[in-house]
XYZ file of C-alpha atoms in Angstrom:
644
model
C -42.474 13.826 20.855
C -40.177 16.610 22.104
C -37.822 18.516 19.756
C -34.856 16.840 21.476
C -36.176 13.370 20.686
C -36.949 14.363 17.105
C -33.374 15.627 16.655
C -31.977 12.430 18.200
C -34.152 10.303 15.913
C -33.002 12.242 12.847
C -29.354 11.854 13.891
C -29.910 8.127 14.367
C -31.569 7.725 10.953
C -28.865 9.800 9.262
C -26.109 7.603 10.692
C -28.029 4.475 9.722
C -28.510 5.725 6.159
C -24.849 6.726 5.736
C -23.604 3.329 6.928
C -26.137 1.298 4.923
C -25.732 3.158 1.632
C -21.955 3.251 2.077
C -21.826 -0.532 2.532
C -24.094 -1.109 -0.476
C -21.714 0.986 -2.574
C -18.798 -1.404 -1.948
C -20.741 -4.658 -1.490
C -19.110 -7.283 -3.746
C -20.986 -10.171 -5.307
C -21.281 -13.083 -2.852
C -22.684 -16.204 -4.527
C -26.299 -15.488 -5.491
C -26.134 -11.942 -4.040
C -25.658 -9.520 -6.963
C -23.291 -6.580 -6.792
C -25.181 -3.328 -6.285
C -22.356 -0.772 -6.444
C -20.168 1.016 -7.047
C -22.554 3.879 -7.666
C -21.614 6.600 -10.200
C -19.410 9.177 -8.505
C -21.239 12.047 -10.251
C -24.244 11.622 -7.969
C -23.076 9.328 -5.167
C -20.268 11.485 -3.769
C -22.371 14.667 -3.500
C -25.271 12.701 -1.990
C -22.940 11.059 0.539
C -21.358 14.413 1.376
C -24.824 15.943 1.748
C -25.716 13.242 4.281
C -22.513 13.870 6.261
C -23.138 17.617 6.378
C -26.770 17.064 7.373
C -25.436 14.988 10.272
C -23.304 17.968 11.320
C -26.208 20.417 11.014
C -28.382 18.126 13.122
C -25.708 17.954 15.838
C -25.652 21.756 15.873
C -29.442 21.839 16.127
C -29.347 19.298 18.962
C -26.788 21.434 20.813
C -28.958 24.540 20.342
C -32.017 22.729 21.684
C -30.016 21.746 24.770
C -28.695 25.277 25.388
C -30.472 27.903 23.245
C -28.204 30.889 22.570
C -30.397 33.066 20.379
C -33.274 32.652 17.925
C -31.106 32.961 14.800
C -29.259 29.634 15.067
C -32.094 27.419 13.690
C -32.614 29.852 10.804
C -28.896 29.795 9.977
C -28.900 25.989 10.025
C -31.939 25.881 7.734
C -30.341 28.273 5.236
C -27.125 26.226 5.357
C -29.071 23.017 4.662
C -30.879 24.554 1.680
C -27.676 26.022 0.264
C -25.899 22.698 0.785
C -28.597 20.947 -1.236
C -28.132 23.468 -4.053
C -24.342 22.989 -3.961
C -24.592 19.210 -4.249
C -27.101 19.448 -7.100
C -24.797 21.913 -8.877
C -21.880 19.483 -8.557
C -23.964 16.755 -10.180
C -25.214 19.087 -12.933
C -21.767 20.345 -13.907
C -20.208 16.869 -13.622
C -22.697 15.554 -16.176
C -22.133 18.635 -18.341
C -18.353 18.076 -18.330
C -18.879 14.492 -19.481
C -20.917 15.617 -22.494
C -19.031 18.767 -23.518
C -16.201 21.188 -22.809
C -16.962 23.542 -19.931
C -15.111 26.652 -18.751
C -15.572 27.717 -15.147
C -16.686 31.261 -14.401
C -16.860 33.550 -11.390
C -20.168 31.924 -10.440
C -18.557 28.497 -9.984
C -15.637 30.028 -8.072
C -18.018 31.711 -5.613
C -19.943 28.454 -5.196
C -16.681 26.585 -4.546
C -15.570 29.123 -1.947
C -18.974 28.883 -0.264
C -18.659 25.083 -0.173
C -15.201 25.445 1.381
C -16.550 27.847 4.004
C -19.293 25.383 4.967
C -16.791 22.545 5.292
C -14.361 24.652 7.333
C -17.164 25.619 9.707
C -18.235 22.012 10.154
C -14.653 20.811 10.602
C -13.896 23.522 13.162
C -16.941 22.558 15.205
C -16.307 18.806 15.046
C -12.505 18.565 15.144
C -11.226 21.895 16.411
C -9.416 24.684 14.586
C -6.248 22.911 13.392
C -7.536 21.241 10.215
C -9.908 24.096 9.338
C -7.181 26.750 9.581
C -4.810 24.636 7.494
C -7.523 24.188 4.860
C -8.339 27.908 4.791
C -4.662 28.720 4.319
C -4.506 26.195 1.470
C -7.367 27.961 -0.350
C -5.705 31.335 0.253
C -2.395 30.081 -1.158
C -4.170 28.453 -4.091
C -5.745 31.795 -5.038
C -2.714 34.022 -4.385
C 0.158 31.723 -5.411
C 1.397 33.869 -8.351
C 1.965 36.825 -5.993
C 4.160 35.069 -3.415
C 7.921 35.763 -3.362
C 10.742 33.473 -4.400
C 10.346 29.730 -4.501
C 6.811 29.952 -3.107
C 5.552 31.709 -6.241
C 3.358 29.572 -8.505
C 2.659 29.820 -12.216
C 0.002 32.248 -13.425
C -3.443 30.751 -13.900
C -7.124 31.504 -14.164
C -8.220 31.909 -10.559
C -11.792 30.916 -11.450
C -10.597 27.677 -13.022
C -8.132 26.632 -10.332
C -10.429 27.430 -7.383
C -13.472 25.773 -8.942
C -11.677 22.566 -9.933
C -9.478 22.122 -6.871
C -12.043 22.998 -4.226
C -15.499 21.788 -5.229
C -16.147 20.763 -8.837
C -13.301 18.305 -9.407
C -14.029 14.578 -9.253
C -10.314 13.771 -8.878
C -9.337 16.501 -6.426
C -10.872 18.751 -3.825
C -13.695 18.111 -1.380
C -15.235 15.267 -3.396
C -12.023 14.047 -5.015
C -10.026 10.841 -4.791
C -9.281 11.221 -1.088
C -13.007 11.129 -0.358
C -13.272 8.224 -2.796
C -10.753 6.211 -0.772
C -12.803 6.793 2.381
C -15.944 5.596 0.605
C -14.458 2.496 -0.992
C -11.899 1.342 1.580
C -12.193 3.015 4.973
C -15.965 3.074 5.548
C -16.545 -0.689 5.927
C -13.710 -1.005 8.460
C -15.135 1.834 10.565
C -18.549 0.167 10.516
C -16.938 -3.163 11.474
C -15.220 -1.538 14.459
C -18.473 0.082 15.554
C -20.316 -3.240 15.337
C -17.626 -4.992 17.389
C -17.994 -2.369 20.094
C -21.784 -2.373 19.917
C -22.204 -6.129 20.391
C -20.186 -6.106 23.620
C -16.915 -7.503 22.309
C -14.782 -4.662 23.682
C -15.800 -4.881 27.339
C -15.502 -8.668 27.318
C -11.988 -8.408 25.913
C -11.048 -6.002 28.711
C -12.415 -8.256 31.464
C -10.716 -11.372 30.087
C -7.416 -9.493 29.785
C -7.691 -8.337 33.403
C -8.382 -11.840 34.662
C -5.430 -13.349 32.783
C -2.932 -10.663 33.786
C -4.153 -9.465 37.190
C -1.773 -11.683 39.180
C 1.214 -9.674 37.920
C 2.164 -6.516 39.812
C 1.502 -4.396 36.735
C -1.481 -6.557 35.796
C -4.178 -3.923 35.164
C -1.762 -1.858 33.092
C -0.739 -4.945 31.080
C -4.406 -5.754 30.538
C -5.127 -2.203 29.410
C -2.309 -2.372 26.875
C -3.488 -5.740 25.551
C -7.168 -4.870 25.227
C -6.590 -1.356 23.896
C -4.110 -2.630 21.330
C -6.431 -5.331 20.009
C -9.461 -3.074 19.936
C -7.509 -0.035 18.745
C -6.274 -1.830 15.650
C -9.914 -2.127 14.556
C -11.340 1.204 15.721
C -8.626 3.319 14.087
C -9.159 6.289 16.411
C -6.913 6.926 19.400
C -9.332 9.277 21.160
C -12.380 7.066 20.559
C -10.464 4.068 21.873
C -9.313 5.969 24.970
C -12.862 7.053 25.737
C -14.352 3.644 24.954
C -11.947 1.436 26.908
C -10.371 3.927 29.301
C -13.483 4.297 31.447
C -12.956 0.652 32.451
C -9.172 0.238 32.339
C -7.965 3.476 33.946
C -9.802 3.034 37.301
C -8.384 -0.515 37.527
C -4.845 0.789 36.971
C -5.325 3.479 39.613
C -6.504 0.939 42.182
C -3.276 -1.033 41.707
C -1.318 2.008 42.955
C -0.145 3.734 39.784
C -0.309 7.529 39.565
C -3.168 9.205 37.653
C -0.820 10.575 35.007
C 0.757 7.151 34.458
C -2.642 5.431 34.330
C -3.821 7.900 31.705
C -0.574 7.538 29.774
C -0.882 3.734 29.670
C -4.318 3.977 28.078
C -3.342 6.801 25.708
C -0.164 5.132 24.437
C -1.813 1.727 24.045
C -4.824 3.173 22.221
C -2.617 5.282 19.971
C -0.422 2.336 19.043
C -3.406 0.282 17.906
C -3.269 2.160 14.623
C 0.180 0.787 13.799
C -0.638 -2.779 14.887
C -1.526 -5.344 12.191
C -3.758 -6.823 10.990
C -6.275 -3.967 10.669
C -4.175 -0.886 11.607
C -7.185 1.411 11.578
C -8.036 3.291 8.406
C -4.817 5.109 7.511
C -2.946 1.925 6.562
C -5.629 1.167 3.980
C -5.008 4.557 2.410
C -1.248 3.980 2.573
C -1.572 0.836 0.477
C -3.403 2.835 -2.194
C -0.899 5.696 -2.102
C 2.205 3.484 -2.278
C 0.673 1.123 -4.833
C 1.231 -2.088 -2.856
C -1.138 -4.639 -1.399
C -2.572 -4.197 2.065
C -0.861 -7.447 3.075
C 2.487 -5.828 2.210
C 1.710 -2.897 4.515
C 0.639 -5.261 7.323
C 3.796 -7.343 6.998
C 6.035 -4.280 6.957
C 4.443 -2.857 10.104
C 4.573 -6.089 12.115
C 8.047 -5.881 13.692
C 7.950 -2.118 14.469
C 4.483 -2.476 16.029
C 5.515 -5.436 18.179
C 8.601 -3.502 19.254
C 6.450 -0.563 20.331
C 4.110 -2.699 22.411
C 7.021 -4.620 23.893
C 8.413 -1.266 25.033
C 5.100 -0.489 26.762
C 5.152 -3.804 28.645
C 8.780 -3.314 29.655
C 8.096 0.267 30.777
C 5.178 -0.874 32.934
C 7.367 -3.586 34.467
C 10.086 -1.135 35.466
C 7.596 1.533 36.588
C 5.994 -1.070 38.855
C 9.416 -1.733 40.337
C 10.139 1.968 40.734
C 6.876 2.462 42.641
C 7.346 -0.712 44.683
C 4.011 -2.166 43.559
C 3.798 -5.806 44.619
C 0.051 -6.437 44.898
C -1.099 -9.529 43.027
C -4.402 -11.202 42.464
C -7.537 -10.019 40.803
C -10.256 -7.786 42.111
C -13.911 -8.858 42.079
C -14.868 -6.543 39.229
C -11.995 -7.904 37.124
C -13.439 -11.427 36.995
C -14.554 -12.514 33.533
C -17.748 -14.517 33.210
C -18.395 -17.447 30.891
C -20.262 -15.011 28.642
C -17.130 -12.864 28.382
C -15.094 -15.857 27.218
C -17.748 -16.719 24.645
C -17.793 -13.120 23.446
C -14.133 -13.416 22.446
C -15.428 -15.142 19.322
C -16.923 -11.772 18.399
C -13.464 -10.174 18.578
C -11.223 -12.746 16.966
C -13.712 -14.252 14.506
C -14.055 -11.136 12.311
C -10.325 -10.383 12.550
C -9.428 -13.909 11.402
C -11.903 -13.591 8.527
C -10.407 -10.270 7.425
C -6.834 -11.582 7.513
C -7.696 -14.852 5.759
C -9.568 -13.114 2.945
C -6.826 -10.520 2.501
C -4.259 -13.308 2.190
C -6.588 -15.048 -0.262
C -6.534 -11.925 -2.424
C -9.861 -10.254 -1.687
C -9.949 -6.460 -1.525
C -9.909 -4.794 1.919
C -13.497 -3.625 1.417
C -14.643 -7.111 0.443
C -12.837 -8.689 3.394
C -14.330 -6.236 5.885
C -17.858 -6.674 4.525
C -17.484 -10.453 4.773
C -16.484 -9.985 8.416
C -19.543 -7.774 8.994
C -21.839 -10.377 7.428
C -20.303 -13.081 9.643
C -20.487 -10.900 12.754
C -24.260 -10.404 12.544
C -25.198 -14.054 13.311
C -22.168 -14.475 15.596
C -23.314 -11.526 17.694
C -26.256 -13.566 18.983
C -23.745 -15.502 21.090
C -24.028 -12.504 23.408
C -27.168 -12.753 25.542
C -27.545 -8.958 25.484
C -27.852 -9.009 21.698
C -30.353 -11.873 21.849
C -32.477 -9.841 24.245
C -32.053 -6.596 22.295
C -31.268 -7.166 18.592
C -31.666 -3.420 18.131
C -28.089 -3.167 19.470
C -26.936 -4.144 15.975
C -28.852 -1.257 14.413
C -27.540 1.092 17.095
C -23.971 0.035 16.312
C -24.573 0.477 12.582
C -25.933 3.983 13.186
C -22.942 4.841 15.403
C -20.628 3.644 12.650
C -22.376 5.877 10.125
C -22.079 8.863 12.449
C -18.359 8.179 12.912
C -17.920 8.025 9.138
C -19.812 11.311 8.747
C -17.500 13.133 11.147
C -14.397 11.656 9.529
C -15.642 12.509 6.023
C -15.927 16.186 6.960
C -12.289 16.232 8.098
C -11.260 14.344 4.954
C -13.124 16.903 2.819
C -10.809 19.607 4.161
C -7.798 17.366 3.596
C -8.977 16.923 -0.001
C -8.626 20.677 -0.492
C -5.146 20.626 1.050
C -4.023 17.722 -1.148
C -5.408 19.451 -4.250
C -3.536 22.635 -3.347
C -0.286 20.733 -2.850
C -0.684 19.063 -6.237
C -1.697 22.220 -8.119
C 1.054 24.424 -6.676
C 3.922 21.920 -6.504
C 4.632 22.614 -2.821
C 5.993 19.099 -2.051
C 8.643 19.421 -4.761
C 9.624 22.884 -3.555
C 9.801 21.697 0.036
C 11.996 18.732 -0.882
C 14.378 21.042 -2.764
C 14.622 23.355 0.252
C 15.124 20.476 2.679
C 17.743 18.830 0.468
C 19.648 22.098 0.221
C 19.447 22.692 3.973
C 20.568 19.225 5.036
C 22.859 18.491 2.071
C 24.009 14.877 2.500
C 22.793 14.224 6.061
C 19.860 11.820 5.974
C 19.549 12.006 9.760
C 19.136 15.795 9.722
C 16.545 15.509 6.962
C 14.662 12.816 8.873
C 14.753 14.879 12.062
C 13.309 17.955 10.337
C 10.719 15.783 8.597
C 9.747 14.161 11.903
C 9.225 17.550 13.542
C 7.181 18.668 10.545
C 5.055 15.517 10.750
C 4.318 16.062 14.437
C 3.429 19.738 13.962
C 1.201 19.062 10.943
C -0.491 16.148 12.703
C -1.268 17.890 15.997
C -4.950 17.952 16.800
C -5.943 15.863 13.788
C -7.452 12.382 13.550
C -4.891 9.898 12.244
C -6.264 9.496 8.708
C -6.469 13.214 7.845
C -3.141 13.780 9.609
C -1.419 11.059 7.576
C -2.788 12.346 4.261
C -1.952 15.982 5.033
C 1.587 15.060 6.079
C 2.430 12.547 3.378
C 1.606 14.843 0.453
C 4.308 17.205 1.731
C 6.829 14.915 3.431
C 6.487 11.721 1.378
C 8.117 12.986 -1.833
C 10.783 14.746 0.228
C 11.861 11.555 2.001
C 11.836 9.582 -1.242
C 14.024 12.238 -2.837
C 16.492 11.705 0.019
C 16.784 8.000 -0.803
C 14.108 6.184 1.201
C 11.973 3.570 -0.520
C 8.328 4.674 -0.965
C 6.992 2.216 1.626
C 9.680 3.212 4.146
C 8.976 6.912 3.594
C 5.225 6.469 4.021
C 5.672 4.290 7.110
C 7.993 6.924 8.627
C 5.369 9.619 8.069
C 2.591 7.324 9.306
C 4.347 6.581 12.608
C 4.897 10.253 13.385
C 1.353 11.115 12.344
C 0.160 8.556 14.898
C 2.650 9.823 17.498
C 1.226 13.348 17.299
C -1.777 12.115 19.342
C 0.444 11.766 22.449
C 2.866 14.636 21.786
C 2.554 17.829 23.863
C 1.229 20.452 23.681
C -1.711 19.149 21.578
C -1.746 15.526 22.778
C -5.429 14.816 22.139
C -5.304 11.159 23.231
C -3.383 12.014 26.401
C -5.814 14.791 27.302
C -8.792 12.473 26.835
C -7.160 9.909 29.130
C -6.256 12.584 31.700
C -9.906 13.596 31.959
C -10.862 10.021 32.867
C -7.916 9.507 35.246
C -8.508 12.924 36.870
C -4.855 13.709 36.299
C -3.100 16.801 35.014
C -3.334 16.896 31.192
C 0.199 18.188 30.613
C 1.669 15.740 33.143
C -0.164 12.897 31.410
C 1.179 13.905 28.002
C 4.725 14.115 29.402
C 4.219 10.668 30.957
C 3.197 9.449 27.480
C 6.595 10.537 26.177
C 8.320 8.622 28.977
C 6.198 5.507 28.538
C 5.802 5.451 24.751
C 9.016 7.150 23.716
C 9.923 4.262 21.411
C 7.289 5.407 18.923
C 9.605 8.336 18.132
C 12.716 6.158 17.842
C 11.377 3.207 15.856
C 10.847 5.210 12.612
C 14.495 6.292 12.665
C 15.485 2.687 13.321
C 13.711 1.323 10.243
C 14.761 4.308 8.112
C 18.398 3.315 8.683
C 17.608 -0.424 8.908
C 14.986 -1.046 6.164
C 15.075 -4.795 6.866
C 12.942 -4.044 9.948
C 10.052 -3.644 7.505
C 9.525 -7.277 6.614
C 8.235 -8.355 3.227
C 8.531 -6.718 -0.175
C 8.973 -3.031 -0.794
C 11.601 -2.064 1.789
C 14.792 -3.953 2.735
C 16.635 -6.986 1.400
C 14.972 -9.392 3.878
C 18.155 -11.438 4.207
C 17.737 -13.725 7.267
C 21.051 -12.706 8.836
C 20.124 -9.019 8.634
C 16.628 -9.581 9.996
C 17.979 -11.672 12.900
C 20.599 -9.031 13.707
C 18.020 -6.241 13.704
C 15.604 -8.254 15.836
C 18.221 -8.963 18.524
C 19.526 -5.400 18.541
C 15.976 -4.084 18.741
C 15.346 -6.119 21.909
C 18.491 -4.644 23.455
C 17.440 -1.142 22.371
C 14.030 -1.631 23.996
C 15.682 -2.516 27.299
C 18.001 0.488 27.109
C 15.371 3.034 26.109
C 12.710 1.979 28.617
C 15.075 1.849 31.582
C 16.569 5.214 30.610
C 13.146 6.838 30.289
C 11.707 5.262 33.453
C 14.906 5.794 35.461
C 14.830 2.358 37.057
C 16.342 -1.059 36.384
C 17.263 -3.311 39.307
C 17.505 -0.105 41.287
C 17.114 3.611 40.640
C 19.406 4.899 37.902
C 21.919 7.717 38.265
C 21.491 10.459 35.595
C 24.874 9.473 34.121
C 23.709 5.855 33.870
C 20.579 6.990 32.024
C 22.655 9.080 29.633
C 24.985 6.153 28.934
C 21.969 3.969 28.146
C 20.708 6.492 25.601
C 24.134 6.547 23.962
C 24.326 2.752 23.949
C 20.872 2.561 22.371
C 21.932 4.874 19.522
C 25.017 2.736 18.909
C 23.023 -0.505 18.997
C 20.528 0.730 16.397
C 23.264 1.923 14.035
C 23.492 -0.552 11.117
C 27.337 -0.524 11.097
C 29.096 -3.279 13.136
C 31.877 -0.858 14.059
C 29.282 1.014 16.136
C 26.698 -1.530 17.255
C 29.234 -4.052 18.624
C 30.670 -1.519 21.130
C 27.066 -0.562 21.910
C 26.265 -4.168 22.801
C 29.380 -4.403 24.973
C 28.453 -1.172 26.761
C 24.947 -2.539 27.346
C 26.343 -5.709 28.873
C 28.523 -3.638 31.198
C 25.627 -1.432 32.301
C 23.363 -4.414 32.966
C 26.116 -6.229 34.893
C 26.793 -3.147 37.011
C 23.086 -2.959 37.929
C 23.009 -6.545 39.108
C 26.362 -6.591 40.909
C 26.517 -2.988 42.109
C 24.499 -3.458 45.269
C 21.050 -4.178 46.610
C 17.948 -3.025 44.824
C 17.005 0.425 46.042
C 13.850 0.563 48.153
C 10.858 2.399 46.828
C 10.855 6.062 47.819
C 7.571 7.042 46.209
C 4.213 6.254 47.713
C 2.048 4.351 45.222
C -0.574 6.568 43.669
C 1.385 9.774 44.467
C 2.543 11.912 41.537
C 6.295 12.354 41.280
C 7.647 15.885 41.120
């Protein structure tokens, strides 16, 4: 066996072990099946973290075997693995010692903690890029030097050995192995494994083909199908980039063949995949963490997100409709490769069956982890509906291993976020930031929300959604609550902008991934994302000023008259925003017409009748002018050609 195959086998076994042990940790008692976990955090968290870091070291070894760049790399990886083992054992030893007696941290523990942080930053930089790692390194620097900063940034004096040791490595409630990592282990992990299994048993591709067949007769059919399939699969996968890569290789070529431009085709996939994380019922992993942070049930979070998520996807469909008209695309009918087979229709059970189980059990009162594990248990026998799985049952093990590898990569990013959260808590930065923001914006909630939104986008750039949400909410969440928003509204506001950062230039990671598949210009694709999915930036402001948009408990009053008013005005706002951004309605829009539509949209979304009634009247006038003002303008852009 070659070294490459040995490395691949070790990576496979590591992913399999992480997924299996992680599921056993949260496996509830089902009838005669006894409950095995939860395992004691004193040994389970360091062992789990050790497995995740070993996965990273193996990926580095695999990369070196593919392209050797010096003889020292394997030696460095070996030393890192041995030191990592010592670190994890030391965490366990001191955790048990703190249970039995009082312990004071010394310079030794501080050095060990800093070494652990350095290892995590290195791994995070290699796996996720520099953004999270640099932010984490700055957090450690501020944690150590806080008493020497000027003005409001100065922190209280402390023992540097104590604060570094506890908040970076040796704390079971904060730091690398703190509560943030605990949430990933107990809540997020089973949903990631479920999403990996759904993809591995062929459910995703079948969903795409069925969507194409149902929607291909419409002029924007492939784009509609891409939105539908990416939304449904994205709500489970929880990763915009992974969803773009997984579904985009099928959907984007179909969209291009219908005559859309490469940048628009990439933007359709990027915006649809990104929005899957705000779409109930699963909403990826970050919504699970939100429920824990806010202290409400997961059902409450799902209910609150329903109307904003539907509004976002409605805006995508409307944008595609008007873009099709702008380009003059009239082709209808399916293409041979879009035809779904009987097996594809049967495979839909693999998509909707687990989702129905999760929702039903959540409504029944089961924990998110218990509901997701029940769906996994049901999916295993259901997967044999697919002939490919019957021929190759090893596909289930492959999917389980892929899920474990996904968890390992996410856990490394979350480890850095744990340091950032611990620093925020220890230094009181969120409180200081809220005081500064309140003083700067005085009584203007809109100005405060605008600054917070910009901060959310900047902090979230280049990050996966879950780490981005956690990093943002520890700073922005208390600030927005201090300004008068309910906790659920504040967290949902932050969550939406954390998700939106994936399609926001200049670091639009989902857009860039889609551009690579569409062979379009990355920056043009990210700008097209803003034009197509611009409502994701407006909807949070809408529900901040109209809390009744967040249905259920924890936000608005939920009075039927208010909900009905918001729903109707939201539909009007969708029409105004999409036509203004696309620049087309019945015919091409004059710049003044587009500007008037933006103004009308702002008026319509204002919760005061004195403003939204004139906005509705202005909308009616603009729509009437479009339909009575002359013939529809002919298409002036060749399909498939980028606009300038």
